[in-house]
mmCIF file of C-alpha atoms in Angstrom:
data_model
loop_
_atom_site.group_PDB
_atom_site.id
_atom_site.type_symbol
_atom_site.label_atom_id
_atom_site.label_comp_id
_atom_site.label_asym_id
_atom_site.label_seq_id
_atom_site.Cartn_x
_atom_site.Cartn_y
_atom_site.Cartn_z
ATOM 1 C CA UNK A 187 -33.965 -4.515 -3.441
ATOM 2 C CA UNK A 188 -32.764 -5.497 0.368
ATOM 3 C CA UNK A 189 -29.354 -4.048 1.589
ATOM 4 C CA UNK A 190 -28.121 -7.283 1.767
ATOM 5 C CA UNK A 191 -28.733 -8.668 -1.921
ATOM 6 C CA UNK A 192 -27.768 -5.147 -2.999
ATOM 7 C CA UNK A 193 -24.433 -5.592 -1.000
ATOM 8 C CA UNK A 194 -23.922 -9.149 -2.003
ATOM 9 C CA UNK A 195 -23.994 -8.533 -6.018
ATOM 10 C CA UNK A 196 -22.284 -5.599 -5.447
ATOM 11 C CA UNK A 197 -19.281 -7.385 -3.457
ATOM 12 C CA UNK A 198 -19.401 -10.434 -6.577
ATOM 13 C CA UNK A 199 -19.024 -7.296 -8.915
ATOM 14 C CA UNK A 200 -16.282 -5.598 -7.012
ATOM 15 C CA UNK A 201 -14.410 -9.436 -6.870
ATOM 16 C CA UNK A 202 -14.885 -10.105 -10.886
ATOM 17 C CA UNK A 203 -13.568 -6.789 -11.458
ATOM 18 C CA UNK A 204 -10.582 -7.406 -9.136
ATOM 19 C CA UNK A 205 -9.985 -10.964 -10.865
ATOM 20 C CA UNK A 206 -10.623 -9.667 -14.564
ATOM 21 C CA UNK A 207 -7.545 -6.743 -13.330
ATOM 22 C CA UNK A 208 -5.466 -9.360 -11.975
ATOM 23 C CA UNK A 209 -5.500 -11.617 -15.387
ATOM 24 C CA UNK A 210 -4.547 -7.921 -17.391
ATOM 25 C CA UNK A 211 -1.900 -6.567 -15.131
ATOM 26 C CA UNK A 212 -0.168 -9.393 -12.989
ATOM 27 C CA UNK A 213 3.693 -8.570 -12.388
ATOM 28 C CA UNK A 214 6.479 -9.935 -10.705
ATOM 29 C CA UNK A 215 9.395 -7.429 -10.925
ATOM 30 C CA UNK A 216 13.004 -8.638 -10.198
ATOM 31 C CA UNK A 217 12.869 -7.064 -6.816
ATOM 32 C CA UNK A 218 10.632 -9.888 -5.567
ATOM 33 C CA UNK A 219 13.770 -12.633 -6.619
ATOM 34 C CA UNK A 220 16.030 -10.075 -5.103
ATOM 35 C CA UNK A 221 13.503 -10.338 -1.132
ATOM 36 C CA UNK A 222 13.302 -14.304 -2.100
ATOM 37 C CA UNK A 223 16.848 -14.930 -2.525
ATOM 38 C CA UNK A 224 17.766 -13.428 0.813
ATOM 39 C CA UNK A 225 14.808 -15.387 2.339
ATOM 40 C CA UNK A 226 16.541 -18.177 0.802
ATOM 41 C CA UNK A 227 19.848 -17.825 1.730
ATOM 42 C CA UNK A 228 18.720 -17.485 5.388
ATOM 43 C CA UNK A 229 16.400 -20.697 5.993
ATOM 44 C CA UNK A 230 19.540 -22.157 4.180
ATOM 45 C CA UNK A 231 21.356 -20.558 7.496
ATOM 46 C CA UNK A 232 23.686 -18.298 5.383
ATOM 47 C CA UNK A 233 22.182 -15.535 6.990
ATOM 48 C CA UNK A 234 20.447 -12.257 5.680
ATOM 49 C CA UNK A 235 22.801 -11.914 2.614
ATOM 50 C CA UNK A 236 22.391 -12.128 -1.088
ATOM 51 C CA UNK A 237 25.580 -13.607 -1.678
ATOM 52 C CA UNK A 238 27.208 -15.853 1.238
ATOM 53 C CA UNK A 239 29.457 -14.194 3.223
ATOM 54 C CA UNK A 240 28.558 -10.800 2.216
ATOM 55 C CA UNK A 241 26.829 -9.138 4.926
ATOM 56 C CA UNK A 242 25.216 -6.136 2.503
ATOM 57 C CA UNK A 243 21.236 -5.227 3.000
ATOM 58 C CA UNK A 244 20.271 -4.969 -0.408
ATOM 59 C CA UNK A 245 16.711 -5.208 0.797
ATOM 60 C CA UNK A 246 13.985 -2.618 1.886
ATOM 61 C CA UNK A 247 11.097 -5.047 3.409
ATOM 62 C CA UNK A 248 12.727 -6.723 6.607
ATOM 63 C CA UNK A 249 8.874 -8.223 7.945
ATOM 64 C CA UNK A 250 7.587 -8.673 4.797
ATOM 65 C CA UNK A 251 11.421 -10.293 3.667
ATOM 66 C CA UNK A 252 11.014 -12.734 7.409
ATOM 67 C CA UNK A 253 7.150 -13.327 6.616
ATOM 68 C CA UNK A 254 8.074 -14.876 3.427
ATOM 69 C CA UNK A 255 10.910 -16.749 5.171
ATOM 70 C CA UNK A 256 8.735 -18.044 7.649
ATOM 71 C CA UNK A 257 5.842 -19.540 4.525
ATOM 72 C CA UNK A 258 9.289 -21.181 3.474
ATOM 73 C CA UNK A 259 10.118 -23.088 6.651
ATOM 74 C CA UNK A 260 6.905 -24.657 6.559
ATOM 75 C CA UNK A 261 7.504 -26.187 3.543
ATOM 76 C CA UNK A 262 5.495 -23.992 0.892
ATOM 77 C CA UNK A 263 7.510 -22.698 -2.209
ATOM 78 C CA UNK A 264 9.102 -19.015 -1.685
ATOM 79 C CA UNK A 265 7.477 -17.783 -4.837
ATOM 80 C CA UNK A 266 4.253 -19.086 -4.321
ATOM 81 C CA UNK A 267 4.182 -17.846 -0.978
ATOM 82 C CA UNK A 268 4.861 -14.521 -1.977
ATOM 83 C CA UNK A 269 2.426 -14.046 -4.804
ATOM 84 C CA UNK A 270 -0.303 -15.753 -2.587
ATOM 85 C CA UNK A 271 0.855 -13.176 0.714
ATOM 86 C CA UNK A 272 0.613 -10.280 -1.426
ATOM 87 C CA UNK A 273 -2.938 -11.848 -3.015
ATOM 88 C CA UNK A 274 -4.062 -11.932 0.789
ATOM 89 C CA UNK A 275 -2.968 -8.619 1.889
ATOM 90 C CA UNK A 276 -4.329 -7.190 -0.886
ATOM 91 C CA UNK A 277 -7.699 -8.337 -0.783
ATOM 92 C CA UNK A 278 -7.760 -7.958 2.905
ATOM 93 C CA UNK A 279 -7.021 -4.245 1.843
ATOM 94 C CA UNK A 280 -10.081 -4.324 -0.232
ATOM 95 C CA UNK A 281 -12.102 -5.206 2.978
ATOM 96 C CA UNK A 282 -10.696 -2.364 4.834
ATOM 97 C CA UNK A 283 -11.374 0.226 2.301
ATOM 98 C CA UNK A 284 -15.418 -0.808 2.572
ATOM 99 C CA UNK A 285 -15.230 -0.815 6.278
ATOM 100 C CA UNK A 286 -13.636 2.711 6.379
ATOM 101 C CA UNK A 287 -15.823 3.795 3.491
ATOM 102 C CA UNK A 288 -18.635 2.428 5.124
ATOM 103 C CA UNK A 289 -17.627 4.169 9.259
ATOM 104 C CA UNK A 290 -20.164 7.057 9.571
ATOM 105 C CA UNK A 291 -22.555 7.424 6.599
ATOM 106 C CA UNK A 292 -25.953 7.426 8.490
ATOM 107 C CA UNK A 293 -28.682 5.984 7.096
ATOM 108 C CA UNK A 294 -31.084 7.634 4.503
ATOM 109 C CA UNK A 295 -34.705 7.714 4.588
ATOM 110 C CA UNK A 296 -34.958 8.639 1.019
ATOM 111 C CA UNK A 297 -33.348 6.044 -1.074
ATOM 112 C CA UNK A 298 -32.481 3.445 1.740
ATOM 113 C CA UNK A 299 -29.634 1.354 1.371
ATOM 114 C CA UNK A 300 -28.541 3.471 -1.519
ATOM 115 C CA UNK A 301 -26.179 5.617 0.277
ATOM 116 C CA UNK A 302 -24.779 2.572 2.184
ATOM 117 C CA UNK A 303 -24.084 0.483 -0.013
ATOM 118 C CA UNK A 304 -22.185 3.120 -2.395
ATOM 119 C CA UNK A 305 -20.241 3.995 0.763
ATOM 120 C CA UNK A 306 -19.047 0.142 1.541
ATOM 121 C CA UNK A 307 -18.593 -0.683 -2.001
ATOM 122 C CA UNK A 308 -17.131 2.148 -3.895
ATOM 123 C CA UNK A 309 -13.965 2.252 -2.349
ATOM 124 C CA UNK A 310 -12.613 -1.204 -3.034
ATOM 125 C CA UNK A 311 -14.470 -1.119 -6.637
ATOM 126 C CA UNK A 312 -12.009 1.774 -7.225
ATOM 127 C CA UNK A 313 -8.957 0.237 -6.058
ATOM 128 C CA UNK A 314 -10.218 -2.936 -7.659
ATOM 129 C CA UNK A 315 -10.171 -1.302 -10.962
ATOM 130 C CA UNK A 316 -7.001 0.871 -10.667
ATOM 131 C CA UNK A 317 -3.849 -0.678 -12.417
ATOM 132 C CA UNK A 318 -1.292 0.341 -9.040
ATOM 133 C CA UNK A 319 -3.522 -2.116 -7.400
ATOM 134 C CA UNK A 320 -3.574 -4.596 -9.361
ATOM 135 C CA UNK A 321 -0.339 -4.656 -10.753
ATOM 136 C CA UNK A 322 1.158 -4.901 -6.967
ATOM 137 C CA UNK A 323 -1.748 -6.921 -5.550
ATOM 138 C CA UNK A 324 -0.300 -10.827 -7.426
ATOM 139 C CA UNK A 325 3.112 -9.135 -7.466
ATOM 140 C CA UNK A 326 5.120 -10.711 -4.594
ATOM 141 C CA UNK A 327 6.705 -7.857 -2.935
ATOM 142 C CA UNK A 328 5.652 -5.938 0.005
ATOM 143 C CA UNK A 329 3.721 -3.163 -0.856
ATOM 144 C CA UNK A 330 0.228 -5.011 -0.489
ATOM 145 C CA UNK A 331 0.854 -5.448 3.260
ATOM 146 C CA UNK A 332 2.306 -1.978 3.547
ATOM 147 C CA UNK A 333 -0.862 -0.703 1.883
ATOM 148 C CA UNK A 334 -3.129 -2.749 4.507
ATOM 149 C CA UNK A 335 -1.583 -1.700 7.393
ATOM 150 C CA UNK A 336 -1.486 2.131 6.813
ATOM 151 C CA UNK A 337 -4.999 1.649 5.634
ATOM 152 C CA UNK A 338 -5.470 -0.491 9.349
ATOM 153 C CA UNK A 339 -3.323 2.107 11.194
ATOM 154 C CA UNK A 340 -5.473 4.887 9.476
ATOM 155 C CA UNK A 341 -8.628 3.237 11.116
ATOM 156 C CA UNK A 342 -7.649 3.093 14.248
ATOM 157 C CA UNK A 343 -6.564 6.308 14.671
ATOM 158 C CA UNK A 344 -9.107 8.337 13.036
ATOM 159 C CA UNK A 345 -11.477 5.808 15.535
ATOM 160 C CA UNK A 346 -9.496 7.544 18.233
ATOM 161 C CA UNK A 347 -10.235 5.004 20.826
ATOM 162 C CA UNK A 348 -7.028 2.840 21.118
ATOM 163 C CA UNK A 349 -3.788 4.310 20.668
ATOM 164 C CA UNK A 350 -2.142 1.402 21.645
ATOM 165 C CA UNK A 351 -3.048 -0.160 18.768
ATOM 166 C CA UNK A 352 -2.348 2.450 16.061
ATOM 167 C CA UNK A 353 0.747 3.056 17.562
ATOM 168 C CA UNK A 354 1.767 -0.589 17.497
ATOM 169 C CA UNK A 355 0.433 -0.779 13.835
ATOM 170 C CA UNK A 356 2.441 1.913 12.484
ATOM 171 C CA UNK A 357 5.216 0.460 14.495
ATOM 172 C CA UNK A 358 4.861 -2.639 12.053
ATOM 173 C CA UNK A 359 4.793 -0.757 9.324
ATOM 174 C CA UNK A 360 7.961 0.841 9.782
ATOM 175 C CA UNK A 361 9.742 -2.557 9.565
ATOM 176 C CA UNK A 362 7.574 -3.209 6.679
ATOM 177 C CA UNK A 363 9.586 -0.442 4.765
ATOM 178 C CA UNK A 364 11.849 2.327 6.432
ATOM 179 C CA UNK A 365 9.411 5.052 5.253
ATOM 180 C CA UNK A 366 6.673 3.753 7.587
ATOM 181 C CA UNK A 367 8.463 5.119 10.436
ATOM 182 C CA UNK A 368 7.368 8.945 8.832
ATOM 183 C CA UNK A 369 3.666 7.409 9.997
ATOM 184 C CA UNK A 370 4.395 6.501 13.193
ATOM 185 C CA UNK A 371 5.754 9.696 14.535
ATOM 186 C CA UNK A 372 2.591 11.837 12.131
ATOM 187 C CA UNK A 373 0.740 9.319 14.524
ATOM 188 C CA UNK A 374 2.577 9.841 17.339
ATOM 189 C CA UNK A 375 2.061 13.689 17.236
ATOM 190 C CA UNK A 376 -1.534 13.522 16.503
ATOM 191 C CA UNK A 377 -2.320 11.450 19.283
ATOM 192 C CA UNK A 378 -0.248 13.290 21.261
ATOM 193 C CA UNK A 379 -2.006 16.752 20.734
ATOM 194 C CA UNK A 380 -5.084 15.067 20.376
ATOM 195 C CA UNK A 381 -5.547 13.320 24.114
ATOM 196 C CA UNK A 382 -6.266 15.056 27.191
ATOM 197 C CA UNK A 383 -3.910 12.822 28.813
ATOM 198 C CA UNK A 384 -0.888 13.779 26.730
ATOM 199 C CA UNK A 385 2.020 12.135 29.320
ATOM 200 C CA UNK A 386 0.530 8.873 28.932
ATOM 201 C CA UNK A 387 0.403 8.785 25.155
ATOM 202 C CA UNK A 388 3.370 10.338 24.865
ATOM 203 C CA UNK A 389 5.129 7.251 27.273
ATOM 204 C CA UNK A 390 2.609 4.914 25.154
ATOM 205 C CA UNK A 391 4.693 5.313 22.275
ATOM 206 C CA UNK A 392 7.797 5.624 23.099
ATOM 207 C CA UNK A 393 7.474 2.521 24.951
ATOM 208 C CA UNK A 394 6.415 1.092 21.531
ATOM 209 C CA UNK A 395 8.972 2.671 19.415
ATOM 210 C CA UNK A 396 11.613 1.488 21.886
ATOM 211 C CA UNK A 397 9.699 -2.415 21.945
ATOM 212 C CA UNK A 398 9.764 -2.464 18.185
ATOM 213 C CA UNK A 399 13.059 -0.384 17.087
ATOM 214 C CA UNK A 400 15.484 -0.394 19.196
ATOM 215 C CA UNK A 401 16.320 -4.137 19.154
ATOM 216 C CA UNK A 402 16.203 -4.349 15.646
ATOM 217 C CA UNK A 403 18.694 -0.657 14.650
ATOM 218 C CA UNK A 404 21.087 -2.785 17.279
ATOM 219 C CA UNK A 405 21.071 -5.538 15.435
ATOM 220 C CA UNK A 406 21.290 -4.002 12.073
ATOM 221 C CA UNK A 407 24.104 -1.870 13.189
ATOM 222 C CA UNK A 408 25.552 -5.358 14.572
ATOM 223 C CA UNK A 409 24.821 -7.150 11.367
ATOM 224 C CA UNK A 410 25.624 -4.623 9.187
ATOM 225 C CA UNK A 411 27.420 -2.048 10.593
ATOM 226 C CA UNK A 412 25.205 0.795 8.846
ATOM 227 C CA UNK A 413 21.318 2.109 9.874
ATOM 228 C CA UNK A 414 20.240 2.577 6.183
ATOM 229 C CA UNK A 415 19.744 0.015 3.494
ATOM 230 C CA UNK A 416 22.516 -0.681 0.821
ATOM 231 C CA UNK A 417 19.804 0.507 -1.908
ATOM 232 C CA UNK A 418 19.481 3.591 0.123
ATOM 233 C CA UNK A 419 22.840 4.641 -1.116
ATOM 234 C CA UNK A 420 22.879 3.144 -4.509
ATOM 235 C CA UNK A 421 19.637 5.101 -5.429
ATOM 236 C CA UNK A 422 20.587 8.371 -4.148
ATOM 237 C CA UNK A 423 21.810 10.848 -5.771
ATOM 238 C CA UNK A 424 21.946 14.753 -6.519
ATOM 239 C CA UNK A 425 19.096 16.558 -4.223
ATOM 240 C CA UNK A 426 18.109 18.585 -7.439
ATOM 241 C CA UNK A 427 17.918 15.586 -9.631
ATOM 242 C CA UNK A 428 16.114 13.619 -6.804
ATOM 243 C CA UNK A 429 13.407 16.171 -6.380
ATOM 244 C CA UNK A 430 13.260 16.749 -9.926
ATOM 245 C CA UNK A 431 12.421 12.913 -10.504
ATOM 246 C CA UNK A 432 10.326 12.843 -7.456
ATOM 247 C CA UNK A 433 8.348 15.703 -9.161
ATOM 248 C CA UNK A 434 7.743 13.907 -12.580
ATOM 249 C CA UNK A 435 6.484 11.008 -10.660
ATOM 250 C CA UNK A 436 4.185 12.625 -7.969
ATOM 251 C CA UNK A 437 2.853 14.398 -10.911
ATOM 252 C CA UNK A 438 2.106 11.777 -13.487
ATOM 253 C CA UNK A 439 0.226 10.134 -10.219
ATOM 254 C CA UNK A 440 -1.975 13.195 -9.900
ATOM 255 C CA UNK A 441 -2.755 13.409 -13.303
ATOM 256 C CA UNK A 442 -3.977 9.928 -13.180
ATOM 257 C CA UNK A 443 -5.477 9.692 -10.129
ATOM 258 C CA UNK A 444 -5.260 12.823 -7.763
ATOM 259 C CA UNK A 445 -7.933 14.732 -9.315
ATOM 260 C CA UNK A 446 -10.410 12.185 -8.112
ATOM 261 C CA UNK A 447 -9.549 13.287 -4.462
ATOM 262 C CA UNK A 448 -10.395 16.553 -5.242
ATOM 263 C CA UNK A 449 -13.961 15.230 -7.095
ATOM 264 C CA UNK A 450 -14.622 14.108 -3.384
ATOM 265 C CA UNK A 451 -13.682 17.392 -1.950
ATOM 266 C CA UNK A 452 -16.074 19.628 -4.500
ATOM 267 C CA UNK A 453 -18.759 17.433 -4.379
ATOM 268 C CA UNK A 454 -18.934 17.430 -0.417
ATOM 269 C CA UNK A 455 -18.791 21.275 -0.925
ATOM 270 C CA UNK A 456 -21.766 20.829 -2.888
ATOM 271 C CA UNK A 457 -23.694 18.849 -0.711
ATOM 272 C CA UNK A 458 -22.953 21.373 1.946
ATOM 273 C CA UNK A 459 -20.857 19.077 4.143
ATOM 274 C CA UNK A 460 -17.887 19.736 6.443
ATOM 275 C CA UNK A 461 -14.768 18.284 4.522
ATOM 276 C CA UNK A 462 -12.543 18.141 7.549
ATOM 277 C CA UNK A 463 -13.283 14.191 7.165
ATOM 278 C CA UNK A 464 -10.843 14.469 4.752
ATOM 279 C CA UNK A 465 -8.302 15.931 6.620
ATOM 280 C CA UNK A 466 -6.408 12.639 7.977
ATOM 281 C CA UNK A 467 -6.860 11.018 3.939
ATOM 282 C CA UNK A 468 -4.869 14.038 3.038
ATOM 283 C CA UNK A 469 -2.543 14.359 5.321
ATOM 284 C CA UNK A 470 -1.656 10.209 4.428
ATOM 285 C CA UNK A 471 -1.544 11.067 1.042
ATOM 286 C CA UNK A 472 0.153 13.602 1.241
ATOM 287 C CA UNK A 473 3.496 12.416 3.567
ATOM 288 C CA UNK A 474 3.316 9.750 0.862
ATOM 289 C CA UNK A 475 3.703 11.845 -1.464
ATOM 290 C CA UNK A 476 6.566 14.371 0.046
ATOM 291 C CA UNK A 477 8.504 10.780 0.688
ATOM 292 C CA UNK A 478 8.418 9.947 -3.363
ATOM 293 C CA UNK A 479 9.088 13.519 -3.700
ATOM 294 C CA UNK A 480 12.508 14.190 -2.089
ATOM 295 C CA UNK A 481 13.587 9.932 -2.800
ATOM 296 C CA UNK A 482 13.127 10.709 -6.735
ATOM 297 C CA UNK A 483 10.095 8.216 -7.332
ATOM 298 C CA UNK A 484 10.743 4.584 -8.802
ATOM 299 C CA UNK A 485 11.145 3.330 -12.506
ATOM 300 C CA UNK A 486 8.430 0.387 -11.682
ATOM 301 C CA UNK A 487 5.506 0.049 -13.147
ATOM 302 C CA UNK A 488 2.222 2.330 -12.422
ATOM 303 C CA UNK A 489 3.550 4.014 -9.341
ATOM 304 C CA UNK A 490 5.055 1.230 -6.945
ATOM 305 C CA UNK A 491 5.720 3.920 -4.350
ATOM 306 C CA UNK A 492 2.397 5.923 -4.380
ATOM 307 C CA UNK A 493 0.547 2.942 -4.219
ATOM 308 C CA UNK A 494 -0.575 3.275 -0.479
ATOM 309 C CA UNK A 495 -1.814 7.017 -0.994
ATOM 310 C CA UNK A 496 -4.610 4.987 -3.440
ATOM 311 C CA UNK A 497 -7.102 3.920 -0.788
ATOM 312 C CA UNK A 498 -7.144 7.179 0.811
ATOM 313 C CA UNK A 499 -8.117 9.357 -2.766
ATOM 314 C CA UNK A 500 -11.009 6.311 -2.993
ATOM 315 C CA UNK A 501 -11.806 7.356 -0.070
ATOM 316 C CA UNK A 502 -12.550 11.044 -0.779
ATOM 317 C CA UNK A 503 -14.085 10.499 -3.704
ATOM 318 C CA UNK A 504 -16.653 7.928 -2.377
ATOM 319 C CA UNK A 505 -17.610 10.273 0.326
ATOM 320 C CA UNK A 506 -17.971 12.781 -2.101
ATOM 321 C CA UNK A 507 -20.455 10.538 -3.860
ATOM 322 C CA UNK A 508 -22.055 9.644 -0.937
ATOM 323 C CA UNK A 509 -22.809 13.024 0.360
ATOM 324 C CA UNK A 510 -24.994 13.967 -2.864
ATOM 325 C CA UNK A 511 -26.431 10.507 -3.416
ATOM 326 C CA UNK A 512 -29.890 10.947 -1.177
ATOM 327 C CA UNK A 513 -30.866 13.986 -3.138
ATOM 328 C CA UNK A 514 -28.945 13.814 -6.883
ATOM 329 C CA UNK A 515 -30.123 10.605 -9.028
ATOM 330 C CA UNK A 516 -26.718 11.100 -10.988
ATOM 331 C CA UNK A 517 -25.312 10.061 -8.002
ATOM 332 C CA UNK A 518 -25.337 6.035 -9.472
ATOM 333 C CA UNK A 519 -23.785 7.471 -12.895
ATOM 334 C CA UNK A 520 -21.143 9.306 -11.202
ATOM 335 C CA UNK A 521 -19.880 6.116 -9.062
ATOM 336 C CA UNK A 522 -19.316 3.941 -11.982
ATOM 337 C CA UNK A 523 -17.839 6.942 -14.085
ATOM 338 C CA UNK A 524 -15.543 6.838 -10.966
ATOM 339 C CA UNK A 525 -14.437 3.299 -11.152
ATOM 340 C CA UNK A 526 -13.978 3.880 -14.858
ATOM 341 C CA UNK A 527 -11.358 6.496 -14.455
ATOM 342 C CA UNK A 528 -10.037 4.782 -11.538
ATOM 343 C CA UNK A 529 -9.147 2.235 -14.301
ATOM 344 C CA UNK A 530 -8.404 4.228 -17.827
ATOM 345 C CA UNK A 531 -4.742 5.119 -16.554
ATOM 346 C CA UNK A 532 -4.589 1.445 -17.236
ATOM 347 C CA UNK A 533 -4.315 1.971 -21.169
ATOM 348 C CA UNK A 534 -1.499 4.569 -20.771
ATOM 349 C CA UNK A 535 1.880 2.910 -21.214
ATOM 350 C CA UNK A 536 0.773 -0.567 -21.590
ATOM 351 C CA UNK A 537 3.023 -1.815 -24.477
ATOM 352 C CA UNK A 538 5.796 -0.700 -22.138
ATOM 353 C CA UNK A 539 4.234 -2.445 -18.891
ATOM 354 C CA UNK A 540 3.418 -5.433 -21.402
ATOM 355 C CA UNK A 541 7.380 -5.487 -22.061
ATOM 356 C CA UNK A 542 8.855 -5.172 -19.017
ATOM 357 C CA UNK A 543 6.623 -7.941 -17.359
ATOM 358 C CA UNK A 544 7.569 -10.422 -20.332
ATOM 359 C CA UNK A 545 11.257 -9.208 -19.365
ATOM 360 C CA UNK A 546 11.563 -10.309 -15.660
ATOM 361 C CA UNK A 547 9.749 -13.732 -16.878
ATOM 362 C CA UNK A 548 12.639 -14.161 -19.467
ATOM 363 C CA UNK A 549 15.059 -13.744 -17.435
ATOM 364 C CA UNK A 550 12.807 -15.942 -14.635
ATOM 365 C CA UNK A 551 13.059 -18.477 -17.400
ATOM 366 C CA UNK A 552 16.898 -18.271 -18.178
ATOM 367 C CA UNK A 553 17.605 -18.350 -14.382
ATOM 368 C CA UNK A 554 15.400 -21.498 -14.006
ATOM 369 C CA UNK A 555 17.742 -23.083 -17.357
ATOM 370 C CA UNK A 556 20.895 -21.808 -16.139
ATOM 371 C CA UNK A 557 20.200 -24.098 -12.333
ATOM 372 C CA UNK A 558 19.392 -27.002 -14.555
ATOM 373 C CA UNK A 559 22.208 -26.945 -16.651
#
């Protein structure tokens, strides 16, 4: 079978996956009506408020909250244009994860194409099948497009060629969600050590955190009158209790999911490769992780937070499939075992997924009667 054919009923396979998810495990949670009725309130010029003329952020997704805003000044419902955002970003996502999957797997001789196409392929057919992804991916909030663009920012600086650009991508995603900004100075430092012409990077980005920062911590503090998000403060408690929630959730995420990042690692031991590949996946995993940790995770659904660690475990396990696959005929069997687990945490807690998403539509419903009446 040619590459191409091979690639193209792969890709159908990865998308009918992706679409059977999406019919299971669709969600909107109440934090999407909480971004659209700010976006609401300011194309109806009351400003960035949830209530008029209460100046509180009660919202964690400024670009993502003015993206949406923007769909609604052209005209196109606020819901729709949220669901079908987050759609977008997530399948753009998808094509990321098979480009960075598919960036430096050479070609092999003895079962060509093979080892390609399991590199491009496996990736997105994990996240395709994992319930974080598609739970998030039709949800409406932000965390599609904050998964793309660390998976984007990733790219571009593990390509190492323009720093410019990573920077200024991890500069988005700081506005995307306040966490972000963790990314942009690990990339910052990297690229820092990393260049021999360390005075240039170094004025490289802070002339992009300064571009992309400073004007808008002036006008928050203007707006405001605070740096940190209302919800900040509401959700913060106890350091003990924090870490001690952070700890059940980071855990209950490796137990579903972090063990296949360590499949990758073993089986590139076995092949006898280098696993420093997997450095930069586990050093994005893991600020993820410490973030969730000392914040005290989320109550949402299949791991809201942890959500953007996802492509980068994919990631090492694909390569640890690859790197076996031109000598081991299991390799085939152990992709699709893979995607399987990548989708059995799925079945874990699904009455209680199954009643919190007919919740939010209830009360979807009753806020829909309540305008009418």
């Amino acid at each position: 079978m040619r590459q191409r054919t091979r690639l193209l009923i792969l890709s159908f396979a990865t998308l009918a996956v992706f679409a059977a998810g999406l019919a299971a495990f669709h969600y909107m949670p109440d934090d999407t009506f909480i971004t659209l009725r700010y976006a609401r309130n300011v194309l109806r010029g009351e400003g960035f408020v949830f209530n008029p003329g209460e100046r509180v952020e009660g919202y964690t997704n400024f670009l993502w909250l003015l993206i949406v805003a923007a769909a609604g000044k052209l005209g196109f419902s606020l819901i729709a244009s949220a669901r079908a955002l987050s759609l977008a970003f997530s399948l753009g996502t998808l094509v990321l994860a098979a480009f960075a999957g598919r960036r430096g797997v050479e070609p092999s001789g003895q079962r060509p194409g093979w080892r390609e196409a399991a590199a491009a392929l496996l990736p997105p057919a994990m996240l395709a099948a994992s319930p974080p992804f598609l739970v998030w991916s039709y949800s409406g909030s932000e965390m599609p497009l904050y998964t793309f663009l660390l998976l984007a920012g990733y790219m571009l600086l593990n390509a190492g060629t323009r720093p410019g650009g990573a920077l200024a991508v991890f500069a988005l995603l700081g506005l995307v969600r306040p966490e972000g900004m963790l990314f942009f100075a690990a990339a910052f430092i990297l690229l820092v050590a990393r260049s021999p012409r360390r005075k240039t990077v170094a004025a490289l980005g802070i002339g992009i955190a300064a571009i992309f920062y400073a004007p808008y911590f002036a006008w928050k503090w203007s707006y405001f009158h605070a740096l940190l998000p209302n919800t900040f403060y509401a959700k913060t408690g106890p350091a003990g209790l924090m870490i001690e929630n952070g700890a059940r959730y980071v855990a209950g995420f490796a137990l579903s999911y972090g063990y296949l990042f360590a499949a990758g690692v073993l089986l590139l031991r076995a092949a006898g490769r280098e696993i420093e590949s997997l450095s930069l996946p586990l050093l994005f995993a893991g600020i993820t992780a410490i973030e969730v940790l000392l914040l005290g995770g989320d109550w949402m659904p299949h791991y809201r937070l942890l959500l953007p660690a996802l492509p980068f475990v994919a990631l090492a396990a694909s390569r640890g499939i690859v790197s076996i696959a031109a000598r081991d005929a299991r390799a085939s069997v152990l992709a699709i075992a893979l995607v399987l687990l990548a989708a059995a945490p799925g079945a874990v807690g699904r009455e209680m997924f199954t009643i919190e998403r007919t919740t939010v539509g209830a009360f979807a419903h009753l806020g829909r009667r309540l305008r009418e009446i």
